[in-house]
Structures are given as C-alpha cells and as structure tokens.
Amino acid sequence: MEGLEDGRAALRKARGVVMFTGAGVSAESGVPTFRDPTDGLWSRYRPEELASAQAFARDPVLVWRWYADRRRGIRQCRPNPAHTALARFLLRRSDATLVTQNVDGLHQLALEEEARNEGSPPVEWERMLSLHGDIFRVRCTRCPYGRTQREPMGVEDEESLPRCPDCDRLLRPDVVWFGEVLPREALEGALRAARRADICLVVGTSAVVYPAASIPRATLDGGGRLIEVNPARTALSALADWRIAEPAGRALPALLDRLPDPTEP
Ligand code: BV8
Ligand code: ZN
C-alpha cells in the first residue's frame, strides 16, 4: 500500500496527532456519504438544501423526514475496522485527538467498545471532538431543552412533528446546520490540538465544508504535516505529505495497529 510505511514511520516519530474524519470513514459501515449520489427520495435534494434553518422553517416535515430516514439507516450500522483502529489509537496515545465532522455516533460507539475490551478508562472529552453535533440528539427550537433520542420517529405531517415537553415549540435535530456556528469549545479544542500536532491524519473527507476544513490547515500552519487516507483526490491532496489511496477500513488498521506509543518510556 503506497504511503503506508512512510506514514507509519511519521506517526511513530510524531508528538501530537490529530485524526480528522468525514463521511468516508463511515462509508464501509453502510452510511451514505454526502457526495455519493444517494438513491431514492433524497437524490432530488442537495444536503445544503435540507440541512439548514431556512429549510426547516420552510418545511419542517420534509426536513424531519430526511433526518428520520437517515437515523433509521444509521441505526442499522456498526463501526467498521476504520473506526476501531482510530479508537484503539486514541486509547493508546494520550497525545492523540479525534475530530469528526460526522453526526452518526460511530466513533463514540467504537471508543466505548474498545475501552470496554481493553478495560481502559473512557477518553477525556477534549480528545474526542464532534464539530457538527449528534443525529441522535434533539433540542428545542426555543428553550434549553434537549435530550438523546434514539427511538424511531414517525414524522408524516404537521401533527406528528416532535414538540418540546417544556414549551411546546418544535424540536429539531441537535446538529449544526449550514449557516450555523459550530460548538465553540469543540472547534477551539480542535484548532488548538491541530496547531500543536506534528501530524494531521485526514480520513474520508472532501474537505470543502468550513470552518471544519480549517483543522488540517491549522496543522500545516503550525509546521506539521498531513497524511490523507481517501480513494479519491480532494482539496487537501496537494498539501498532503503522504497519501494512501485506499478505503479507510483497509488502510487504517494497516497504518495504525501495533504502533508503539512514543510517550511511553
Ligand atoms: C458557518 C451536520 C457561518 C448536519 C454538516 C468559510 C468560512 C465559514 C463558513 C463558510 C465558508 N465558506 C462557506 C461557508 C458556509 C458553509 C460551507 O462551508 N459551505 C460549503 C458547502 C462551501 N459552512 C457553514 O455553513 C458552517 N457554518 O460557517 O456558519 C457563520 C459564521 C459566523 C456566525 C454565524 C454563522 C456549518 C457547516 C456545518 C454543516 N453541517 N453536517 C447534517 O449532517 O445533517 S456538514 C456535512 O457535510 C458533514 O458534517 C461534513 O462536514 C460535510 C460532508 O463532507 P464530508 O464529511 O467530507 O463528506 P463528503 O461526502 O463530502 O466526502 C466523503 C469523502 O470520503 C470523499 O472524499 C470520498 O472520496 C471519501 N470516501 C468515500 N468512501 C471512502 C472514503 N474515504 C475513505 N474510505 C472510504 N471507504
Ligand atoms: Zn422548549
């Protein structure tokens, strides 16, 4: 696998590693990415046309049906070997931080499973950062109410739209829509870790959505280097020192497993 040995050597020497992931890391789990032409009802819309407060205000039933559909699909999905390899690396290396754009919760699931398998304490929240929220959380469009909501949602019409138990206003998916600001602590924590990192491992992202896509660039600005894992070229490929043009489920176990922890004596 081209780029693999050099990438492993760079990770072995690195002090500070940020792993930055997008939808491609969940592709082998069966979660559709944003830029794949999804089939059925949703191929008529671009995500930017549905994942926004304007779309929700205009047609909350359509937007909720899109999210209910995506949740139904994601609920059947399991972490794949890419999620597991990243979780093991994060648990083993206290100088590693995982920053994801994904809202599918598969990184968190893999981390919980690996921590249980290894009998290790859960990773501190500052090292597992979600920039765009969680598709299995809902929050009120007006008051502070919010909760995890994993059960299926049958949204067919106005009457079946989920409402806040405290103030009766509409509930919305607790994700960051286009035109909305990202959670400040997660974004600042991710940028801080990226600036200090020797390596940013960029996995399965087209790197076109900002400000998330500024994370790998912050590593470059801090004098660090990029490893990109993606079968296709992206906006970052020309800036990557190493590219592994393989699916993440195959590349990441080969790249990360059994790497010694340089911080151990
Ligand atoms: C904001 C949650 C403004 C919702 C998402 C400059 C600066 C700041 C903002 C902007 C800017 N320019 C433009 C903007 C606006 C906008 C933006 O970036 N637009 C883009 C389209 C140009 N940004 C925003 O609106 C952000 N907010 O800036 O607010 C503001 C500022 C101040 C004050 C107030 C407001 C908010 C953006 C967040 C949107 N929410 N998700 C939901 O999921 O429903 S974005 C969503 O799309 C994802 O989270 C992700 O970020 C993005 C999809 O990208 P990828 O994950 O990369 O997925 P994609 O399908 O594109 O690519 C998959 C890749 O995987 C491919 O390369 C493929 O080759 C590869 N792959 C496939 N299979 C595999 C694989 N790789 C490895 N293995 C495989 N097996
Ligand atoms: Zn409320």
Coordinates of C-alpha atoms and ligand atoms in Angstrom, one line a residue:
M1 CA 0.0 0.0 0.0
E2 CA 1.7 3.2 -1.2
G3 CA 2.4 5.7 1.5
L4 CA 1.8 3.1 4.3
E5 CA 5.4 2.6 5.6
D6 CA 6.3 6.3 5.4
G7 CA 3.1 7.2 7.1
R8 CA 3.8 4.6 9.9
A9 CA 7.3 6.0 10.3
A10 CA 6.0 9.6 10.6
L11 CA 3.3 8.5 13.1
R12 CA 6.0 6.6 15.1
K13 CA 8.1 9.8 15.5
A14 CA 5.2 12.3 15.8
R15 CA 4.4 14.1 19.1
G16 CA 0.8 15.2 18.9
V17 CA -1.5 13.6 16.3
V18 CA -4.9 14.9 15.2
M19 CA -7.2 12.4 13.3
F20 CA -9.7 14.4 11.3
T21 CA -12.6 12.4 9.8
G22 CA -15.6 12.9 7.4
A23 CA -18.3 10.8 6.0
G24 CA -15.9 8.5 4.1
V25 CA -14.8 6.8 7.4
S26 CA -18.4 5.5 7.8
A27 CA -18.9 4.5 4.2
E28 CA -17.9 0.9 4.8
S29 CA -20.4 0.8 7.7
G30 CA -23.1 1.5 5.1
V31 CA -23.7 5.2 6.0
P32 CA -24.1 7.1 2.7
T33 CA -21.7 10.0 2.3
F34 CA -22.8 13.4 1.3
R35 CA -21.3 13.5 -2.2
D36 CA -22.3 10.0 -3.2
P37 CA -25.4 10.2 -5.4
T38 CA -27.8 8.7 -2.8
D39 CA -30.6 6.9 -4.4
G40 CA -34.4 7.3 -3.7
L41 CA -36.1 10.4 -2.3
W42 CA -33.0 12.3 -1.3
S43 CA -31.2 12.3 -4.6
R44 CA -33.5 15.2 -5.6
Y45 CA -32.1 17.5 -2.9
R46 CA -28.5 18.7 -2.1
P47 CA -27.7 18.4 1.7
E48 CA -27.2 22.2 1.8
E49 CA -30.9 22.5 0.8
L50 CA -32.1 20.3 3.7
A51 CA -29.5 20.8 6.4
S52 CA -30.4 24.5 7.2
A53 CA -32.6 26.5 9.5
Q54 CA -34.2 28.1 6.4
A55 CA -35.2 24.7 5.0
F56 CA -36.6 23.7 8.5
A57 CA -38.6 26.9 8.8
R58 CA -39.9 26.5 5.2
D59 CA -40.8 22.8 5.5
P60 CA -40.2 21.1 8.9
V61 CA -42.0 17.9 7.9
L62 CA -39.6 17.4 4.9
V63 CA -36.5 18.1 6.9
W64 CA -37.6 15.9 9.8
R65 CA -38.5 13.1 7.3
W66 CA -34.9 13.4 5.9
Y67 CA -33.4 13.1 9.4
A68 CA -35.8 10.3 10.4
D69 CA -34.8 8.4 7.2
R70 CA -31.0 8.9 7.9
R71 CA -31.4 7.9 11.5
R72 CA -33.2 4.7 10.5
G73 CA -30.3 3.8 8.2
I74 CA -27.6 4.7 10.7
R75 CA -29.2 2.8 13.5
Q76 CA -28.6 -0.4 11.5
C77 CA -24.9 0.5 11.0
R78 CA -22.0 -0.8 13.1
P79 CA -18.5 0.7 13.5
N80 CA -16.1 -0.7 10.8
P81 CA -12.4 -1.5 11.1
A82 CA -11.5 2.1 10.5
H83 CA -13.5 3.3 13.5
T84 CA -11.9 0.5 15.6
A85 CA -8.4 1.3 14.5
L86 CA -8.9 5.0 15.3
A87 CA -10.4 4.2 18.7
R88 CA -7.5 1.9 19.7
F89 CA -5.0 4.5 18.6
L90 CA -6.8 7.2 20.6
L91 CA -6.9 5.0 23.7
R92 CA -3.2 4.1 23.4
R93 CA -1.8 7.5 22.6
S94 CA -2.5 10.3 25.1
D95 CA -1.1 12.8 22.6
A96 CA -3.9 11.9 20.0
T97 CA -7.1 13.8 19.4
L98 CA -10.0 12.6 17.2
V99 CA -12.0 15.4 15.5
T100 CA -15.0 14.3 13.5
Q101 CA -17.5 16.1 11.2
N102 CA -19.8 13.1 11.3
V103 CA -23.1 13.1 13.3
D104 CA -23.6 9.2 13.1
G105 CA -22.0 8.5 16.5
L106 CA -20.0 5.5 15.2
H107 CA -16.7 6.9 16.5
Q108 CA -18.2 7.1 20.0
L109 CA -19.6 3.6 19.7
A110 CA -16.2 2.2 18.7
L111 CA -14.5 4.1 21.5
E112 CA -16.9 2.7 24.1
E113 CA -16.5 -0.9 22.8
E114 CA -12.7 -0.7 22.6
A115 CA -12.4 0.9 26.1
R116 CA -14.6 -1.9 27.5
N117 CA -12.5 -4.6 25.7
E118 CA -9.2 -3.1 27.0
G119 CA -10.6 -2.2 30.4
S120 CA -9.3 1.3 29.9
P121 CA -11.0 4.5 31.2
P122 CA -13.1 6.4 28.6
V123 CA -11.1 9.0 26.6
E124 CA -11.4 12.6 28.0
W125 CA -14.0 14.6 26.1
E126 CA -11.2 17.1 25.0
R127 CA -9.7 14.3 22.9
M128 CA -12.9 13.1 21.1
L129 CA -14.5 16.2 19.5
S130 CA -17.6 16.3 17.4
L131 CA -17.8 19.5 15.4
H132 CA -21.3 19.1 13.8
G133 CA -23.4 17.5 16.6
D134 CA -25.2 14.2 17.0
I135 CA -28.1 13.0 14.8
F136 CA -29.4 11.0 17.8
R137 CA -29.9 14.1 19.9
V138 CA -32.9 16.6 19.6
R139 CA -33.2 20.1 21.1
C140 CA -35.9 22.7 21.4
T141 CA -36.0 25.5 18.8
R142 CA -36.6 28.0 21.6
C143 CA -35.8 26.9 25.2
P144 CA -32.7 25.0 26.5
Y145 CA -34.5 21.6 26.5
G146 CA -32.5 18.8 24.8
R147 CA -32.1 15.0 25.1
T148 CA -30.8 11.9 23.4
Q149 CA -33.5 10.4 21.2
R150 CA -32.6 7.1 19.6
E151 CA -36.1 5.6 19.2
P152 CA -37.6 5.8 15.6
M153 CA -39.6 8.9 14.8
G154 CA -42.7 8.6 12.5
V155 CA -43.0 12.1 11.1
E156 CA -45.6 12.2 8.4
D157 CA -47.4 15.5 8.8
E158 CA -47.6 18.7 10.9
E159 CA -49.4 16.9 13.7
S160 CA -46.7 14.3 14.1
L161 CA -43.8 16.9 14.3
P162 CA -42.0 16.4 17.7
R163 CA -42.6 19.2 20.2
C164 CA -40.9 20.4 23.3
P165 CA -42.4 19.0 26.6
D166 CA -41.4 22.2 28.4
C167 CA -42.6 24.9 26.0
D168 CA -44.4 23.1 23.1
R169 CA -42.3 24.6 20.4
L170 CA -40.9 22.4 17.6
L171 CA -37.9 20.1 18.4
R172 CA -35.1 20.0 15.9
P173 CA -32.1 17.6 15.3
D174 CA -29.2 18.7 17.5
V175 CA -26.8 19.0 14.6
V176 CA -25.0 22.1 13.2
W177 CA -26.8 23.3 10.0
F178 CA -25.3 25.3 7.2
G179 CA -25.2 28.9 8.3
E180 CA -25.0 28.0 12.0
V181 CA -22.0 28.3 14.2
L182 CA -20.1 25.3 15.5
P183 CA -19.9 24.4 19.2
R184 CA -17.2 26.8 20.4
E185 CA -15.4 24.5 22.8
A186 CA -15.2 21.7 20.3
L187 CA -13.9 24.0 17.5
E188 CA -11.4 25.8 19.7
G189 CA -10.2 22.5 21.2
A190 CA -9.8 21.0 17.7
L191 CA -7.9 24.0 16.4
R192 CA -5.6 24.1 19.5
A193 CA -4.7 20.4 19.1
A194 CA -4.3 20.8 15.3
R195 CA -1.9 23.7 15.7
R196 CA 0.3 21.7 18.1
A197 CA 0.2 18.5 16.2
D198 CA 3.1 17.1 14.2
I199 CA 0.7 15.1 12.1
C200 CA -2.9 15.5 11.0
L201 CA -4.4 12.2 9.7
V202 CA -7.2 13.2 7.3
V203 CA -9.6 10.4 6.7
G204 CA -12.6 10.2 4.3
T205 CA -13.4 13.9 3.8
S206 CA -13.7 16.1 0.7
A207 CA -12.6 18.9 3.0
V208 CA -14.9 21.5 1.4
V209 CA -17.0 22.4 4.5
Y210 CA -15.7 25.3 6.7
P211 CA -14.7 26.1 9.3
A212 CA -14.2 22.3 9.9
A213 CA -11.9 22.0 6.9
S214 CA -9.5 24.6 8.5
I215 CA -8.4 21.9 11.1
P216 CA -5.9 20.1 8.8
R217 CA -4.7 23.5 7.6
A218 CA -4.0 24.6 11.2
T219 CA -1.6 21.7 11.5
L220 CA 0.2 22.8 8.3
D221 CA 0.3 26.4 9.7
G222 CA 1.9 25.1 12.9
G223 CA 4.7 23.4 10.9
G224 CA 3.1 19.9 11.0
R225 CA 2.4 17.5 8.1
L226 CA -0.7 15.7 6.6
I227 CA -1.4 12.1 5.9
E228 CA -4.5 11.7 3.7
V229 CA -6.5 8.4 3.5
N230 CA -9.0 8.6 0.7
P231 CA -9.5 6.6 -2.5
A232 CA -10.2 9.9 -4.3
R233 CA -8.2 13.1 -4.5
T234 CA -9.5 16.1 -2.6
A235 CA -8.9 19.8 -1.9
L236 CA -6.2 18.7 0.6
S237 CA -4.4 16.1 -1.6
A238 CA -1.8 18.5 -3.0
L239 CA -0.9 19.6 0.6
A240 CA -0.5 16.0 2.0
D241 CA 3.0 14.7 2.5
W242 CA 1.6 11.1 2.3
R243 CA -1.5 9.8 0.6
I244 CA -3.0 6.4 1.0
A245 CA -5.5 6.0 -1.8
E246 CA -7.4 3.1 -0.2
P247 CA -10.7 2.7 1.7
A248 CA -10.3 3.6 5.3
G249 CA -11.5 0.2 6.6
R250 CA -8.5 -1.3 4.9
A251 CA -5.9 1.4 5.3
L252 CA -6.3 2.4 8.9
P253 CA -5.7 -1.0 10.6
A254 CA -2.5 -1.3 8.5
L255 CA -1.5 2.2 9.3
L256 CA -2.3 2.4 13.0
D257 CA -2.3 -1.0 14.6
R258 CA 0.7 -2.0 16.8
L259 CA 2.3 1.4 16.5
P260 CA 4.4 1.9 19.7
D261 CA 3.4 4.8 22.0
P262 CA 6.4 7.2 21.7
T263 CA 5.3 8.9 25.0
E264 CA 6.0 5.6 26.9
P265 CA 9.5 5.2 28.4
Ligands
BV8_1 C1 -20.8 28.5 9.3 C2 -24.3 18.3 10.0 C3 -21.4 30.8 9.3 C4 -25.7 18.3 9.5 C5 -22.9 19.5 8.3 C6 -16.0 29.9 5.0 C7 -15.9 30.0 6.4 C8 -17.1 29.7 7.2 C9 -18.2 29.3 6.6 C10 -18.2 29.1 5.2 C11 -17.1 29.4 4.4 N1 -17.4 29.1 3.1 C12 -18.7 28.7 3.1 C13 -19.2 28.6 4.3 C14 -20.6 28.2 4.6 C15 -20.6 26.7 4.9 C16 -19.8 25.9 4.0 O1 -18.7 25.5 4.3 N2 -20.3 25.5 2.8 C17 -19.6 24.7 1.9 C18 -20.7 23.8 1.2 C19 -18.8 25.5 0.9 N3 -20.3 26.4 6.3 C20 -21.3 26.6 7.2 O2 -22.4 26.9 7.0 C21 -20.9 26.2 8.6 N4 -21.3 27.3 9.5 O3 -19.8 28.8 8.9 O4 -21.7 29.5 9.8 C22 -21.5 31.6 10.4 C23 -20.3 32.3 10.8 C24 -20.3 33.2 11.8 C25 -21.6 33.4 12.5 C26 -22.7 32.7 12.2 C27 -22.7 31.8 11.1 C28 -21.6 25.0 9.2 C29 -21.2 23.8 8.4 C30 -21.8 22.5 9.0 C31 -22.9 22.0 8.2 N5 -23.3 20.7 8.8 N6 -23.3 18.3 8.9 C32 -26.1 17.0 8.9 O5 -25.2 16.1 8.8 O6 -27.2 16.9 8.6 S1 -21.8 19.4 7.1 C33 -21.8 17.8 6.5 O7 -21.2 17.9 5.2 C34 -20.8 16.9 7.2 O8 -20.8 17.1 8.6 C35 -19.4 17.3 6.6 O9 -18.9 18.4 7.2 C36 -19.8 17.7 5.2 C37 -19.7 16.5 4.3 O10 -18.3 16.4 4.0 P1 -17.6 15.0 4.1 O11 -17.7 14.5 5.5 O12 -16.2 15.3 3.6 O13 -18.3 14.0 3.2 P2 -18.3 14.0 1.6 O14 -19.4 13.2 1.1 O15 -18.2 15.4 1.1 O16 -16.9 13.3 1.2 C38 -16.7 12.0 1.6 C39 -15.2 11.7 1.2 O17 -15.0 10.3 1.6 C40 -14.9 11.7 -0.3 O18 -13.7 12.5 -0.5 C41 -14.8 10.3 -0.7 O19 -13.8 10.1 -1.7 C42 -14.3 9.7 0.6 N7 -14.6 8.2 0.8 C43 -15.7 7.5 0.3 N8 -15.6 6.2 0.7 C44 -14.4 6.2 1.5 C45 -13.8 7.4 1.5 N9 -12.7 7.7 2.2 C46 -12.1 6.6 2.8 N10 -12.6 5.4 2.8 C47 -13.8 5.1 2.2 N11 -14.3 3.9 2.2
ZN2 ZN -38.8 24.3 24.6

